[in-house]
mmCIF file of C-alpha atoms in Angstrom:
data_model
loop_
_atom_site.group_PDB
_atom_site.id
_atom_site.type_symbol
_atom_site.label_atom_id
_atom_site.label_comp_id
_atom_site.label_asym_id
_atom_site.label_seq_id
_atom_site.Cartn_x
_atom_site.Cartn_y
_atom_site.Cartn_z
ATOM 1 C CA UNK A 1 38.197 107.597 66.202
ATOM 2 C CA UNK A 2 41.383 107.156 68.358
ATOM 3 C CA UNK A 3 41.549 106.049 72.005
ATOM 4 C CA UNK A 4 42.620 109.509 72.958
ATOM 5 C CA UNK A 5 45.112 109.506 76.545
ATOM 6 C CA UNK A 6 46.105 112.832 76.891
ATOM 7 C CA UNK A 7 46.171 116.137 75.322
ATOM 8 C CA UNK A 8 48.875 118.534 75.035
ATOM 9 C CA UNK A 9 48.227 122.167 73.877
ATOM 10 C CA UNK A 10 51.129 124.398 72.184
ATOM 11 C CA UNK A 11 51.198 127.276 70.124
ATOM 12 C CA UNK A 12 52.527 131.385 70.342
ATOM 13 C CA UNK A 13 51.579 133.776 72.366
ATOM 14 C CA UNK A 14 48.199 133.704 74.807
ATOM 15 C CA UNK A 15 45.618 132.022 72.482
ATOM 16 C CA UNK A 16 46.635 128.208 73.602
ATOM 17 C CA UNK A 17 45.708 129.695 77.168
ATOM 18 C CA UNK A 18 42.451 131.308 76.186
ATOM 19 C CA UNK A 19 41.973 127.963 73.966
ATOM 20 C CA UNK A 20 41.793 125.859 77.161
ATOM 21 C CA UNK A 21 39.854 128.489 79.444
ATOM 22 C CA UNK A 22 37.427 129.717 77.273
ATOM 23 C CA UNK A 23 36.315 125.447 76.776
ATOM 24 C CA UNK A 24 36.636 125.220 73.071
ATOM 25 C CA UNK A 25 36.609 121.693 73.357
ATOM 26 C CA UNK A 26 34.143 119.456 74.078
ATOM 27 C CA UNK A 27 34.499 118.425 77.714
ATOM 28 C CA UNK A 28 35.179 115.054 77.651
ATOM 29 C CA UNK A 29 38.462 116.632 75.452
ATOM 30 C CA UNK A 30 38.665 119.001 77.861
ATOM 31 C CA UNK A 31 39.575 117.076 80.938
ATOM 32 C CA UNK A 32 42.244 115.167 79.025
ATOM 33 C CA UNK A 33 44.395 118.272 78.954
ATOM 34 C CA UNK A 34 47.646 117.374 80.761
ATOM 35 C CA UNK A 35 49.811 120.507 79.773
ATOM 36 C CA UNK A 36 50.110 123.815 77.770
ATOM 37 C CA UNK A 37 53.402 124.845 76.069
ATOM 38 C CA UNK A 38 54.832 127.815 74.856
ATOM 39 C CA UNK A 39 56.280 127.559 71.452
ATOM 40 C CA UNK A 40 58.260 130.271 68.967
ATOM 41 C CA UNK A 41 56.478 129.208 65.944
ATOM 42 C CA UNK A 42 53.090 127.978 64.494
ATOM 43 C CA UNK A 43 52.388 125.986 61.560
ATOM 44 C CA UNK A 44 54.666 122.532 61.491
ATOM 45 C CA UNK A 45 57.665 124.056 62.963
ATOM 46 C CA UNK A 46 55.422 124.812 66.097
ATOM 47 C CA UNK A 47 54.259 121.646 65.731
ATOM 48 C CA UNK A 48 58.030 119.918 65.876
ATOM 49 C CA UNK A 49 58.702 122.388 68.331
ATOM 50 C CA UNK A 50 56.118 120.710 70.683
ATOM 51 C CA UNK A 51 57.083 117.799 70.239
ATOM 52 C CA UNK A 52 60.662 118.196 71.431
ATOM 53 C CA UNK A 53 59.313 120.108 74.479
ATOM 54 C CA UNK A 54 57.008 117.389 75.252
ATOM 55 C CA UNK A 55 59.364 114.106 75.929
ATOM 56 C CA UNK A 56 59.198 115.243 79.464
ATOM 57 C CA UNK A 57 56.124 115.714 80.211
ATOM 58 C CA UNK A 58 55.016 112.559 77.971
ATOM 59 C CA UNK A 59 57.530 110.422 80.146
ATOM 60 C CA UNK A 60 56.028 111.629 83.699
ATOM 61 C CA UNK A 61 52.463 111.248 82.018
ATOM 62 C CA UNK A 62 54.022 107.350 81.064
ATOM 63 C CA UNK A 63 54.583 106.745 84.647
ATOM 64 C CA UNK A 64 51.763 107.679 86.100
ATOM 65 C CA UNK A 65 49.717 105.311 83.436
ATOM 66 C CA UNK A 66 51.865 102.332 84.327
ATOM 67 C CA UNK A 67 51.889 103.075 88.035
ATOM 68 C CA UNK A 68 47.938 102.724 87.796
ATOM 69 C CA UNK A 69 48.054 99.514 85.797
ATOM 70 C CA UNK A 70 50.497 97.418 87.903
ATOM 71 C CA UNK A 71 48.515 98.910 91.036
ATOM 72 C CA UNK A 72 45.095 97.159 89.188
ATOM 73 C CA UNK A 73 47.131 94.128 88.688
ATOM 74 C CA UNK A 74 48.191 94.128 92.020
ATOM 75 C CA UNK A 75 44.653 94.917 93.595
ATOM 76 C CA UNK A 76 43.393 91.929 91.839
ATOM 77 C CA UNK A 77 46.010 89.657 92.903
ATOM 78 C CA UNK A 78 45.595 90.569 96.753
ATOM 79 C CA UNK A 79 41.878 90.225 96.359
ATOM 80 C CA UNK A 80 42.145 87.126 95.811
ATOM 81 C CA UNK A 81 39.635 87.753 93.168
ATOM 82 C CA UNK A 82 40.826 85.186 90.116
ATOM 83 C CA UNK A 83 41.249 88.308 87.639
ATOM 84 C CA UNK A 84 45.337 89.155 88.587
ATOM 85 C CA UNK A 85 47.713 85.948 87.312
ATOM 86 C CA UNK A 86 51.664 85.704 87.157
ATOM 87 C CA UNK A 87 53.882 83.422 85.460
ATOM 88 C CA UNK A 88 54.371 83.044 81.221
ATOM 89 C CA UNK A 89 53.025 79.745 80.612
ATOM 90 C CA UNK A 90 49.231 79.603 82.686
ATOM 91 C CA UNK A 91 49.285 83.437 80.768
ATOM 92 C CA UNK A 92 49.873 81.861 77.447
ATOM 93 C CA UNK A 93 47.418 79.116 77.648
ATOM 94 C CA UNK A 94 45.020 82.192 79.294
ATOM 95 C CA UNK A 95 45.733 84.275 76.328
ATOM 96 C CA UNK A 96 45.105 81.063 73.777
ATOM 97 C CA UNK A 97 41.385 80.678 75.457
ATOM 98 C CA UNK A 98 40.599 84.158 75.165
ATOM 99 C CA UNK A 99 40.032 84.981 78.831
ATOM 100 C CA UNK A 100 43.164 88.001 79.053
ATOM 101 C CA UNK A 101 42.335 91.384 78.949
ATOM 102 C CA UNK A 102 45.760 92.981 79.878
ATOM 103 C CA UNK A 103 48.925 91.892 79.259
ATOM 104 C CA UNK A 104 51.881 93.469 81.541
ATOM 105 C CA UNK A 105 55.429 92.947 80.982
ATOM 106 C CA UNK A 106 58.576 94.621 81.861
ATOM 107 C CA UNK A 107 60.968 95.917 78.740
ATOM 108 C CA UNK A 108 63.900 93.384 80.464
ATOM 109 C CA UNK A 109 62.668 90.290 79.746
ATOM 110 C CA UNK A 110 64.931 88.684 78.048
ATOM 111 C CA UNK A 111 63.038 85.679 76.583
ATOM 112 C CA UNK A 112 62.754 84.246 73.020
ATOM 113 C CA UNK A 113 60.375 81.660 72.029
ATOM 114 C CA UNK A 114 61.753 79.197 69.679
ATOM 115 C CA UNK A 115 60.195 77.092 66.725
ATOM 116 C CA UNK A 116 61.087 73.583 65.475
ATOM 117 C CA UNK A 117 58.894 72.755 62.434
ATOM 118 C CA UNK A 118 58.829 69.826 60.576
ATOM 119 C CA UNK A 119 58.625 70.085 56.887
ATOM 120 C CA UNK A 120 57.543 66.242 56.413
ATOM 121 C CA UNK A 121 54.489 66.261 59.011
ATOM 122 C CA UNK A 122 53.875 69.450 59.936
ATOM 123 C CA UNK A 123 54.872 68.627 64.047
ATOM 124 C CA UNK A 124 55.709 71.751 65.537
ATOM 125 C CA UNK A 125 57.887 72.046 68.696
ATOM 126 C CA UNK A 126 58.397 75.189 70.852
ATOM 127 C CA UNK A 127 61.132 76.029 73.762
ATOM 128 C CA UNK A 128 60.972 79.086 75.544
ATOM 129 C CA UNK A 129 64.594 80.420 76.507
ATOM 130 C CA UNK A 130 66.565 83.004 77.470
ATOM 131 C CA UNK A 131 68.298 85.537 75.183
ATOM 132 C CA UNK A 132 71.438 84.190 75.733
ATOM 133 C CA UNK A 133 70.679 80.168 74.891
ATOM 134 C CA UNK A 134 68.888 80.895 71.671
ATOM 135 C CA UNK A 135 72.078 80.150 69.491
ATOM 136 C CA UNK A 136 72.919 76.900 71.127
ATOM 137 C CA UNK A 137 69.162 76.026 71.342
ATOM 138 C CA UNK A 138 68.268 76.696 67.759
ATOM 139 C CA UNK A 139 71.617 74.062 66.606
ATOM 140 C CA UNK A 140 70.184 71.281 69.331
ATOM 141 C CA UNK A 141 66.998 71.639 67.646
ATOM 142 C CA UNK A 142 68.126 71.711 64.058
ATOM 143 C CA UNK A 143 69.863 68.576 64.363
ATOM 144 C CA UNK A 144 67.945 66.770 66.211
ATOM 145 C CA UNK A 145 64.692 64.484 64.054
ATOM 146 C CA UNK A 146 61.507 65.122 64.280
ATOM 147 C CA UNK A 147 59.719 63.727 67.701
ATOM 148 C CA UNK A 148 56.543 62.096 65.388
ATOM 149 C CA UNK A 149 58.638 60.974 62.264
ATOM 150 C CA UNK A 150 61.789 61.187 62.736
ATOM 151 C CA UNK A 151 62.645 63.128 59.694
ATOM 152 C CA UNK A 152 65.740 65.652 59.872
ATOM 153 C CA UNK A 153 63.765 68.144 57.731
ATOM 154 C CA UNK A 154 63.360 70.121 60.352
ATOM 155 C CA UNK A 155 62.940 74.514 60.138
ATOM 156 C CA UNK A 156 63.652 76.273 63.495
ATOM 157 C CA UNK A 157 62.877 80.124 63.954
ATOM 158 C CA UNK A 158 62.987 82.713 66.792
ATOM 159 C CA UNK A 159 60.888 85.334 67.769
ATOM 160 C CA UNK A 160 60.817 88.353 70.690
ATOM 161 C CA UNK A 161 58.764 87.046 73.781
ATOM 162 C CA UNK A 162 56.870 90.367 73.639
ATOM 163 C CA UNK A 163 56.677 90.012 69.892
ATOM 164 C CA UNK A 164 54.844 86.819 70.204
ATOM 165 C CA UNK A 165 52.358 87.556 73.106
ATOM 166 C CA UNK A 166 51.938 90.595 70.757
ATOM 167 C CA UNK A 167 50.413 88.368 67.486
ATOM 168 C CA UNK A 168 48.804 85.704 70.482
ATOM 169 C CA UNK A 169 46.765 89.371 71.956
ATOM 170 C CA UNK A 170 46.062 90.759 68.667
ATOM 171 C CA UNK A 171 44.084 87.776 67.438
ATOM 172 C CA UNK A 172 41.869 87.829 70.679
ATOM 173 C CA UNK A 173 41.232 91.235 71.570
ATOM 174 C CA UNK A 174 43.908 91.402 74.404
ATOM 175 C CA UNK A 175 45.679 94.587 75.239
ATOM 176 C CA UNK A 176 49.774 94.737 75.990
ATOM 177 C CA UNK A 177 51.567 97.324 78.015
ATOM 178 C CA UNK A 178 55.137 96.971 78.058
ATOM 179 C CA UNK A 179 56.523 98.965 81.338
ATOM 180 C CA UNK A 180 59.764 99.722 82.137
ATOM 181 C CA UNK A 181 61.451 97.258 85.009
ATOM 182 C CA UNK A 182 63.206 100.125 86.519
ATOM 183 C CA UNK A 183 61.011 102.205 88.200
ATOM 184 C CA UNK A 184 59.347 101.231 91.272
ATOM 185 C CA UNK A 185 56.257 99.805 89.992
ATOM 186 C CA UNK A 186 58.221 98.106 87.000
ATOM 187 C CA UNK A 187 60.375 96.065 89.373
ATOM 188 C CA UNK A 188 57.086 94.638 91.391
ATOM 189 C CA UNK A 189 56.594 93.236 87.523
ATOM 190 C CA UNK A 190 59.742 92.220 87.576
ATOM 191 C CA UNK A 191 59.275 90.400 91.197
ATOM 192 C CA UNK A 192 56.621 88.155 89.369
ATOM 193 C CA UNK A 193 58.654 87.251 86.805
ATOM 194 C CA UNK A 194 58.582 90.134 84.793
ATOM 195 C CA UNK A 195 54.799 89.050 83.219
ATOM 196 C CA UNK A 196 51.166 89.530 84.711
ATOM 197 C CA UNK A 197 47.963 89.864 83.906
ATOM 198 C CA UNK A 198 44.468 90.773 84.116
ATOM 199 C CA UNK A 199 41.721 88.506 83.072
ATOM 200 C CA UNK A 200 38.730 89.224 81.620
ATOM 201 C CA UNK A 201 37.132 87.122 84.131
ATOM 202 C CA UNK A 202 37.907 84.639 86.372
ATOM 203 C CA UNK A 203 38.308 81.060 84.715
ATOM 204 C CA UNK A 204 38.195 78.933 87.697
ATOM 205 C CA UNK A 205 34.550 80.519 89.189
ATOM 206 C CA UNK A 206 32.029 77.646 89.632
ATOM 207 C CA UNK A 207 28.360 78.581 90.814
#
């Protein structure tokens, strides 16, 4: 039912170990074991118990994951392939058209996308800015008359960059991973402007 990563076994005593050896679990299960941990308890303070003993190993297993998708990214870039892109707005108009697979973004972007609606015809305006010009950006645009009919009934709004490639993904099928831009791998992210991505296939291929 769930798109299972990684399993972690806990519980008292020697049965977790004779769980895993003995192959209780079907082996596809199996092989997603990444740990055993002893715990005190069983029932759901064992269960709590695991979890605080887990960060850890949960963080390491984190790495790894996003040290294997930047290094796809990258592969696909260097192969000149079509199927690794950089930079937010050929992405966007990617994700739009349904050819984006993966998302990959670093948690230090700092960009908002910003909204100017108007309430008369409907025209719709957007400005993509950093964190720190969203105030004076969102008065410039509340003030200022609609481009198409001039009308000053204008509604602006704001919204997370990695909200909004969020609810652009969901409606297509595309996956986001959101990496941290400190580690090694996150800064490479970071290096191509802290957004890539892996296409479902390449858009530009002509027979």
């Amino acid at each position: 039912i769930y798109p299972i990563k990684g399993l972690i076994i806990s519980g008292p005593g020697p049965t977790k170990e004779e769980f895993v050896n003995d192959n209780y679990l079907e082996y596809r299960l199996q092989d997603m074991i990444i740990s055993t941990i002893d715990a005190s308890y069983a029932g759901s303070e064992g269960i709590r118990e695991a979890f605080d003993k887990s960060a850890d190993i949960l963080s390491n297993f984190r790495l790894v994951e996003e040290k294997q998708i930047v290094e796809k990214l990258f592969k696909q870039i260097n192969s000149n392939s079509g199927l690794g892109v950089y930079g937010l707005n050929e992405i966007i108009n990617y994700i739009k058209n349904n050819v984006v697979d993966t998302i990959i973004i670093t948690d230090t972007i700092s960009l908002y996308r910003i909204e100017s609606k108007c309430n008369r015809c409907n025209d719709i305006q957007e400005k993509i800015v950093e964190r720190t010009k969203v105030i004076p950006i969102k008065t410039e645009l509340e003030n200022s008359p609609c481009l198409s009919c001039k009308s000053l009934d204008i509604e602006v709004s704001e919204q997370d960059i990695v909200d909004y490639l969020s609810l652009l993904g969901t409606k297509v099928g595309t996956k986001l991973e959101v990496i941290s831009g400190v580690t090694e791998h996150g800064s490479m992210i970071s290096n191509l402007g802290n957004i890539g991505a892996i296409l479902r296939y390449n858009p530009n291929f002509t027979k």
